Structures are given as structure tokens and as C-alpha cells.
CSV table of C-alpha atoms in Angstrom, one decimal:
chain,number,residue,atom,x,y,z
A,1,MET,CA,-13.9,9.9,-8.2
A,2,GLN,CA,-10.6,11.2,-9.5
A,3,TYR,CA,-7.2,9.6,-8.9
A,4,GLN,CA,-3.8,10.8,-10.1
A,5,GLU,CA,-0.1,10.1,-9.3
A,6,PHE,CA,3.1,12.2,-9.3
A,7,GLN,CA,6.7,11.1,-9.3
A,8,PRO,CA,8.8,12.0,-6.3
A,9,ALA,CA,12.1,13.8,-6.7
A,10,ALA,CA,14.9,11.4,-7.6
A,11,LEU,CA,16.4,11.9,-4.2
A,12,PHE,CA,13.4,10.3,-2.6
A,13,SER,CA,12.6,7.7,-5.2
A,14,GLN,CA,14.5,4.9,-3.3
A,15,HIS,CA,12.0,5.3,-0.4
A,16,ILE,CA,8.8,6.6,-2.1
A,17,GLU,CA,6.8,5.1,-5.0
A,18,CYS,CA,4.7,8.2,-5.7
A,19,TYR,CA,2.6,11.0,-4.4
A,20,TRP,CA,-1.1,10.6,-5.2
A,21,GLU,CA,-4.4,12.5,-4.9
A,22,LEU,CA,-7.8,11.0,-4.6
A,23,ARG,CA,-10.9,13.1,-4.8
A,24,LEU,CA,-14.1,11.4,-3.4
A,25,LEU,CA,-17.8,12.1,-3.3
A,26,PRO,CA,-20.1,10.2,-1.0
A,27,ASN,CA,-21.9,8.5,-3.9
A,28,ASP,CA,-18.6,7.3,-5.4
A,29,LEU,CA,-18.4,4.6,-2.7
A,30,GLU,CA,-21.9,3.1,-2.8
A,31,ARG,CA,-21.0,-0.1,-4.7
A,32,ARG,CA,-20.3,-3.1,-2.6
A,33,PHE,CA,-16.8,-3.8,-3.8
A,34,GLU,CA,-15.2,-0.3,-3.8
A,35,ILE,CA,-12.1,-2.0,-2.4
A,36,LEU,CA,-8.4,-1.2,-2.5
A,37,ALA,CA,-6.1,-4.2,-2.5
A,38,PRO,CA,-3.3,-4.5,0.1
A,39,ASP,CA,0.1,-4.0,-1.6
A,40,CYS,CA,2.8,-4.0,1.1
A,41,THR,CA,3.3,-0.2,1.2
A,42,TYR,CA,2.9,2.5,3.8
A,43,GLU,CA,1.0,5.7,3.3
A,44,ILE,CA,1.0,9.1,4.7
A,45,LEU,CA,-2.5,10.5,4.2
A,46,LEU,CA,-3.3,14.2,4.3
A,47,ALA,CA,-7.1,14.8,4.2
A,48,ASP,CA,-9.0,18.0,4.1
A,49,HIS,CA,-12.0,16.5,5.9
A,50,PRO,CA,-12.5,13.5,8.2
A,51,PHE,CA,-13.0,10.2,6.4
A,52,PHE,CA,-13.5,6.5,7.2
A,53,ILE,CA,-11.5,3.3,6.6
A,54,THR,CA,-12.9,-0.2,6.8
A,55,ASN,CA,-10.5,-3.2,6.9
A,56,PHE,CA,-12.1,-6.5,6.1
A,57,ASN,CA,-10.5,-8.2,9.1
A,58,LYS,CA,-11.9,-5.6,11.5
A,59,LYS,CA,-15.3,-5.3,9.9
A,60,GLN,CA,-16.0,-1.9,11.3
A,61,ARG,CA,-15.5,1.7,10.1
A,62,GLU,CA,-12.7,3.7,11.7
A,63,ARG,CA,-12.9,7.5,11.6
A,64,VAL,CA,-9.7,9.2,10.5
A,65,GLY,CA,-9.5,12.9,11.4
A,66,ARG,CA,-8.7,15.8,9.2
A,67,GLY,CA,-4.9,16.4,8.8
A,68,ALA,CA,-1.9,14.0,8.5
A,69,SER,CA,-2.0,10.3,9.3
A,70,LEU,CA,0.2,7.2,8.8
A,71,ALA,CA,-1.5,4.1,7.4
A,72,GLY,CA,0.5,0.9,8.3
A,73,GLN,CA,0.6,-2.2,6.3
A,74,LYS,CA,-2.7,-3.5,5.2
A,75,THR,CA,-3.2,-7.3,5.6
A,76,THR,CA,-6.6,-7.3,3.8
A,77,GLY,CA,-8.5,-5.2,1.3
A,78,PHE,CA,-9.9,-2.0,2.7
A,79,CYS,CA,-12.5,0.7,1.8
A,80,PHE,CA,-12.7,4.5,2.2
A,81,GLY,CA,-15.9,6.2,3.2
A,82,VAL,CA,-16.7,9.9,3.2
A,83,ASP,CA,-19.7,12.0,4.3
A,84,ARG,CA,-18.9,15.0,2.1
A,85,PRO,CA,-16.6,15.8,-0.8
A,86,THR,CA,-13.1,14.9,0.4
A,87,THR,CA,-9.7,15.1,-1.0
A,88,ILE,CA,-7.0,12.8,0.2
A,89,PHE,CA,-3.4,13.5,-0.7
A,90,GLY,CA,-1.1,10.6,-0.2
A,91,ILE,CA,2.6,9.7,0.0
A,92,ARG,CA,3.2,6.0,-0.8
A,93,PHE,CA,6.3,4.7,0.8
A,94,LYS,CA,8.0,1.4,-0.2
A,95,PRO,CA,7.9,-1.5,2.2
A,96,PHE,CA,11.4,-0.9,3.6
A,97,ALA,CA,11.2,2.9,3.8
A,98,PHE,CA,10.9,3.0,7.5
A,99,ALA,CA,13.2,0.1,8.3
A,100,ASN,CA,15.9,2.3,9.9
A,101,LEU,CA,13.5,5.0,11.2
A,102,ILE,CA,11.3,3.3,13.7
A,103,SER,CA,12.9,1.0,16.4
A,104,ASN,CA,9.8,-0.8,17.4
A,105,PRO,CA,8.5,-3.7,15.2
A,106,LEU,CA,6.6,-2.1,12.3
A,107,SER,CA,4.0,-4.9,12.6
A,108,GLN,CA,2.5,-2.8,15.5
A,109,PHE,CA,1.1,-0.5,12.8
A,110,ASN,CA,-0.6,-3.2,10.7
A,111,ASP,CA,-4.2,-2.4,9.7
A,112,LYS,CA,-4.0,0.9,11.7
A,113,VAL,CA,-4.3,4.6,10.7
A,114,LEU,CA,-2.7,6.8,13.3
A,115,PRO,CA,-2.2,10.6,13.6
A,116,LEU,CA,1.2,11.3,12.1
A,117,ASP,CA,2.4,13.1,15.3
A,118,LYS,CA,1.7,9.9,17.3
A,119,VAL,CA,4.4,8.1,15.3
A,120,PHE,CA,6.9,10.8,14.3
A,121,SER,CA,8.1,13.9,16.1
A,122,ILE,CA,6.6,16.8,14.0
A,123,SER,CA,8.1,20.2,14.6
A,124,ASN,CA,5.8,23.3,14.9
A,125,GLU,CA,7.2,24.4,11.6
A,126,ARG,CA,6.2,21.2,9.9
A,127,GLU,CA,2.8,21.2,11.6
A,128,GLN,CA,2.2,24.6,10.1
A,129,ALA,CA,3.4,23.3,6.7
A,130,ILE,CA,0.9,20.4,6.9
A,131,ARG,CA,-2.0,22.8,7.7
A,132,ALA,CA,-0.9,25.0,4.8
A,133,LEU,CA,-0.8,22.0,2.4
A,134,LEU,CA,-4.4,21.1,3.3
A,135,THR,CA,-5.5,24.5,2.1
A,136,LEU,CA,-4.0,24.0,-1.4
A,137,ASP,CA,-6.2,22.9,-4.3
A,138,ASP,CA,-3.5,22.3,-6.9
A,139,ALA,CA,-2.0,18.8,-6.7
A,140,MET,CA,1.5,19.8,-7.9
A,141,GLU,CA,1.6,22.6,-5.3
A,142,LYS,CA,0.8,19.9,-2.7
A,143,VAL,CA,3.8,17.8,-3.9
A,144,GLU,CA,6.1,20.8,-3.6
A,145,ALA,CA,4.8,21.5,-0.1
A,146,ALA,CA,5.1,17.8,0.9
A,147,GLU,CA,8.8,17.3,0.0
A,148,PRO,CA,10.3,19.2,3.0
A,149,LEU,CA,8.2,17.1,5.3
A,150,VAL,CA,9.4,14.0,3.5
A,151,SER,CA,13.0,15.2,3.8
A,152,ASP,CA,12.6,15.6,7.5
A,153,LEU,CA,11.1,12.2,8.0
A,154,LEU,CA,13.7,10.3,5.9
A,155,GLU,CA,16.7,12.2,7.2
A,156,LYS,CA,17.6,9.4,9.6
A,157,SER,CA,16.8,6.5,7.2
A,158,PHE,CA,19.3,7.0,4.5
A,159,PRO,CA,20.9,4.9,3.1
A,160,VAL,CA,18.4,2.1,2.2
A,161,ASP,CA,19.1,-1.3,3.8
A,162,GLN,CA,20.2,-3.0,0.6
A,163,ASP,CA,20.1,-6.5,2.0
A,164,LEU,CA,16.4,-6.0,3.0
A,165,ARG,CA,15.7,-4.4,-0.3
A,166,ALA,CA,17.2,-7.4,-2.2
A,167,GLN,CA,15.2,-9.8,-0.2
A,168,LEU,CA,12.0,-7.9,-0.9
A,169,ASN,CA,12.8,-7.6,-4.6
A,170,TYR,CA,13.3,-11.4,-4.8
A,171,ILE,CA,9.6,-11.8,-3.9
A,172,LEU,CA,8.5,-8.8,-6.0
A,173,ASP,CA,10.3,-9.8,-9.1
A,174,ARG,CA,8.6,-13.2,-8.9
A,175,LYS,CA,5.2,-11.6,-8.2
A,176,GLY,CA,4.9,-13.6,-5.0
A,177,LEU,CA,5.5,-16.9,-6.8
A,178,VAL,CA,8.3,-18.1,-4.5
A,179,ARG,CA,9.1,-20.8,-2.0
A,180,ILE,CA,10.2,-19.0,1.1
A,181,GLN,CA,12.7,-21.8,2.0
A,182,ASP,CA,14.6,-20.9,-1.3
A,183,MET,CA,15.4,-17.5,0.3
A,184,PHE,CA,17.3,-19.2,3.1
A,185,SER,CA,20.1,-20.4,0.8
A,186,GLU,CA,19.8,-17.5,-1.6
A,187,PHE,CA,20.6,-15.0,1.1
A,188,GLY,CA,22.3,-17.1,3.7
A,189,VAL,CA,19.8,-16.6,6.4
A,190,SER,CA,17.8,-18.9,8.7
A,191,LYS,CA,14.0,-19.1,8.7
A,192,VAL,CA,13.8,-17.4,12.1
A,193,THR,CA,16.2,-14.7,11.2
A,194,LEU,CA,14.4,-13.9,7.9
A,195,HIS,CA,10.9,-13.9,9.5
A,196,ASN,CA,11.9,-11.7,12.4
A,197,ARG,CA,13.7,-9.3,10.2
A,198,PHE,CA,10.7,-8.8,8.0
A,199,ILE,CA,8.3,-8.4,10.9
A,200,GLN,CA,10.6,-5.9,12.6
A,201,LYS,CA,11.5,-3.8,9.5
A,202,ILE,CA,8.6,-4.2,7.2
A,203,GLY,CA,5.7,-5.3,9.4
A,204,LEU,CA,4.8,-8.5,7.4
A,205,SER,CA,6.3,-11.9,7.1
A,206,PRO,CA,7.9,-13.1,3.8
A,207,LYS,CA,5.0,-15.5,3.4
A,208,LYS,CA,2.4,-12.8,3.9
A,209,ILE,CA,4.2,-10.5,1.4
A,210,SER,CA,4.2,-13.3,-1.2
A,211,ARG,CA,0.5,-14.0,-0.7
A,212,ILE,CA,-0.3,-10.3,-1.1
A,213,TRP,CA,1.8,-9.9,-4.3
A,214,ARG,CA,0.4,-13.1,-5.7
A,215,MET,CA,-3.1,-11.8,-5.3
A,216,ASN,CA,-1.9,-8.5,-6.8
A,217,TYR,CA,-0.6,-10.5,-9.8
A,218,PHE,CA,-4.0,-12.1,-10.3
A,219,LEU,CA,-5.6,-8.6,-10.4
A,220,GLN,CA,-3.0,-7.5,-12.9
A,221,LEU,CA,-3.8,-10.6,-15.1
A,222,ALA,CA,-7.5,-9.9,-14.8
A,223,LYS,CA,-7.0,-6.3,-15.9
A,224,ASN,CA,-5.0,-7.3,-19.0
A,225,ALA,CA,-7.0,-10.4,-20.0
A,226,PRO,CA,-10.7,-9.7,-19.0
A,227,GLU,CA,-11.9,-12.3,-21.5
A,228,LYS,CA,-10.1,-15.2,-19.8
A,229,ASN,CA,-11.6,-17.6,-17.3
A,230,LEU,CA,-10.9,-16.4,-13.8
A,231,THR,CA,-9.8,-19.9,-12.6
A,232,GLU,CA,-7.3,-20.0,-15.4
A,233,LEU,CA,-6.0,-16.7,-14.4
A,234,GLY,CA,-5.8,-17.8,-10.7
A,235,LEU,CA,-3.7,-20.8,-11.7
A,236,GLU,CA,-1.5,-18.6,-13.9
A,237,ALA,CA,-1.0,-16.3,-10.9
A,238,GLY,CA,0.3,-19.3,-8.9
A,239,PHE,CA,-2.6,-20.6,-6.8
A,240,TYR,CA,-2.6,-24.3,-6.4
A,241,ASP,CA,-6.2,-24.9,-7.5
A,242,GLN,CA,-9.6,-23.3,-7.7
A,243,ALA,CA,-10.3,-23.9,-4.0
A,244,HIS,CA,-7.0,-22.3,-2.9
A,245,PHE,CA,-7.7,-19.4,-5.2
A,246,ILE,CA,-11.2,-18.7,-3.9
A,247,LYS,CA,-10.1,-19.1,-0.3
A,248,GLU,CA,-7.3,-16.6,-0.7
A,249,CYS,CA,-9.6,-14.1,-2.4
A,250,ARG,CA,-12.1,-14.4,0.4
A,251,SER,CA,-9.4,-13.9,3.0
A,252,PHE,CA,-8.3,-10.6,1.4
A,253,PHE,CA,-11.7,-9.3,0.0
A,254,GLY,CA,-14.5,-11.1,1.7
A,255,ASP,CA,-15.9,-12.7,-1.4
A,256,CYS,CA,-15.1,-14.7,-4.5
A,257,PRO,CA,-13.2,-13.2,-7.4
A,258,ARG,CA,-16.1,-13.4,-9.8
A,259,ARG,CA,-18.4,-11.2,-7.6
A,260,ILE,CA,-15.6,-8.7,-6.9
A,261,LEU,CA,-14.6,-8.2,-10.5
A,262,GLN,CA,-18.1,-8.2,-12.0
A,263,GLN,CA,-19.0,-5.0,-10.1
A,264,GLN,CA,-16.4,-3.1,-12.1
A,265,SER,CA,-15.3,-1.2,-9.0
A,266,ARG,CA,-13.4,2.0,-9.6
A,267,MET,CA,-11.3,1.4,-6.5
A,268,VAL,CA,-10.3,-2.1,-7.7
A,269,GLY,CA,-9.5,-0.5,-11.0
A,270,ILE,CA,-7.2,2.0,-9.2
A,271,SER,CA,-5.5,-0.9,-7.4
A,272,GLN,CA,-5.0,-2.6,-10.8
A,273,GLN,CA,-3.3,0.5,-12.2
A,274,ILE,CA,-1.0,0.7,-9.2
A,275,ILE,CA,-0.1,-3.0,-9.4
A,276,GLU,CA,0.6,-2.7,-13.1
A,277,ARG,CA,3.0,0.2,-12.5
A,278,ARG,CA,4.7,-1.6,-9.6
A,279,PHE,CA,5.2,-4.9,-11.5
A,280,SER,CA,6.5,-3.0,-14.6
A,281,ASN,CA,9.1,-1.2,-12.5
A,282,GLN,CA,7.6,2.3,-12.9
A,283,TYR,CA,8.2,3.0,-9.2
A,284,ASP,CA,11.9,1.9,-9.3
A,285,PRO,CA,14.6,4.4,-8.1
A,286,ARG,CA,15.8,7.0,-10.6
């Protein structure tokens, strides 16, 4: 298993966290908890072979075909599966990246992976560019080939909705440790307006986002302080007590935190790297 990331051009850094490449072999995924954590982002996935995704709330493998797909918001942990050596090239979009691009509520894409041309209008020229990208072996060449596609997709979504971004950053900066009702006065919005706005333009409610980022914060703490007691780390991350901590962990990953972390899953390790970068502002606009 090999994972690496690449910065987007500064022009796209308001919408994109990074480009990434994941090279997988079938035996890379044999451990029980080779899980990626949900993180409130969207992904365009370009795969040179079909692969599988399993979401914990669906409990069944879904086949994703070769080519370009859009992965919506993930509400639980998820796993990749491959039958042969497979390379997935990804474009990770920030939660608000598609807010002005898709008119229907973005929640319709939650826990789904759809062919890209079922979501966006892809010209013949861009379809040919995608096919050409899939033949490339060098990751930097893939980045260069992907940027015209990104430019086309984001053409109608500039500029960023700054109010929405500020509301998201309020939760992100606090690593999910927020009282949602505090946002009503902070931003001068009602509970219904804030909830509906997030569901429409991000796909997740403010409460769900805070839950995901709080769990992400626990994973960051566990990475940086592996010698500490997990319950102590859970309390530090903002869970009310041990029962709340374990319940939340089971809802996202299907098991208790001790069992998940003791497997030393490489996918969990990748999630922890990503979370560390996000919470340390490495994906901020340039």
C-alpha cells in the first residue's frame, strides 16, 4: 500500500485540499480494520481498475467501475477492496466546494459513489482526457492532466460562499467541540435555516459535522499520544464519558476504539495523517 498527496494550484486551493494517489494490492486490505474515517470532504476518484467500497451503515460491498466517479459525504467509516493491483487517483474537495455548483441537496450523494458523468456534464474532450489520465503512471503527470478537468468543474462555483465557509470553519477550528446553538447567535441565523443550509450545500447537518470532526480529533490525539489511556483521550476530544465515546466509535467504525487502534491499520494511519494536516491548516487556501 502506497499513499501520497500533492498540492493543488493556488487558484484551486480554496476548493481543493489536495490530489492524492493510493496504490493497493489485494493483500493490503486483509486486516479487519483497514478503515478510512469520514472527514466531511468530497472525492473525485479515478481508478485504473474496478474496486469496491464498503460503508459501515450499508454493510455490503459496492462495485465501482474503472474510470471517474464522485464519492459523496461519508457518514461512517468505509473500506476499499480490490481484486488485483489497483491505483486510485483522487481529488479531495472541501465540504463547501460544490455548494454553488449543484442545485439539488447535496445530501442525496451521502454514502454513494456515482459515475462522474451522472453528476456533471462531461464533454467528449474531457472524457478523452480522463481516459488518457488513467493510462499515466507518474502521479505528477496525473495532477497536471487533472487540473483542466477541475477548472471545468469549478468554473461556475467561484467565488466561495464565504458565509458558509465561516460557519464550517467555526466547527473545524474547534475540532467539533461546539454547541450548535452557539452558532445561531454567532452568525445571526435560526436553527432551521442553519440546518437546511448545511444539508443543501454540504450534505451534512452542523451536528453531524461536529460529530465527525470530534471523532477525527480523537484519532489525531491517539496518533500523537499512543501511550495515553484511550478513555482519557476520548474525554480530551470532547466526549461526555466513556459510554458516549464508545457508542460514537461504534457508530462510525462498528467496534470499540481499542480494537480498532490495536490492529495498527494502515488505512487508519492514512486517515490520521490527513486529519493532522487538516487540523494544522496545511490544506488552507494559498
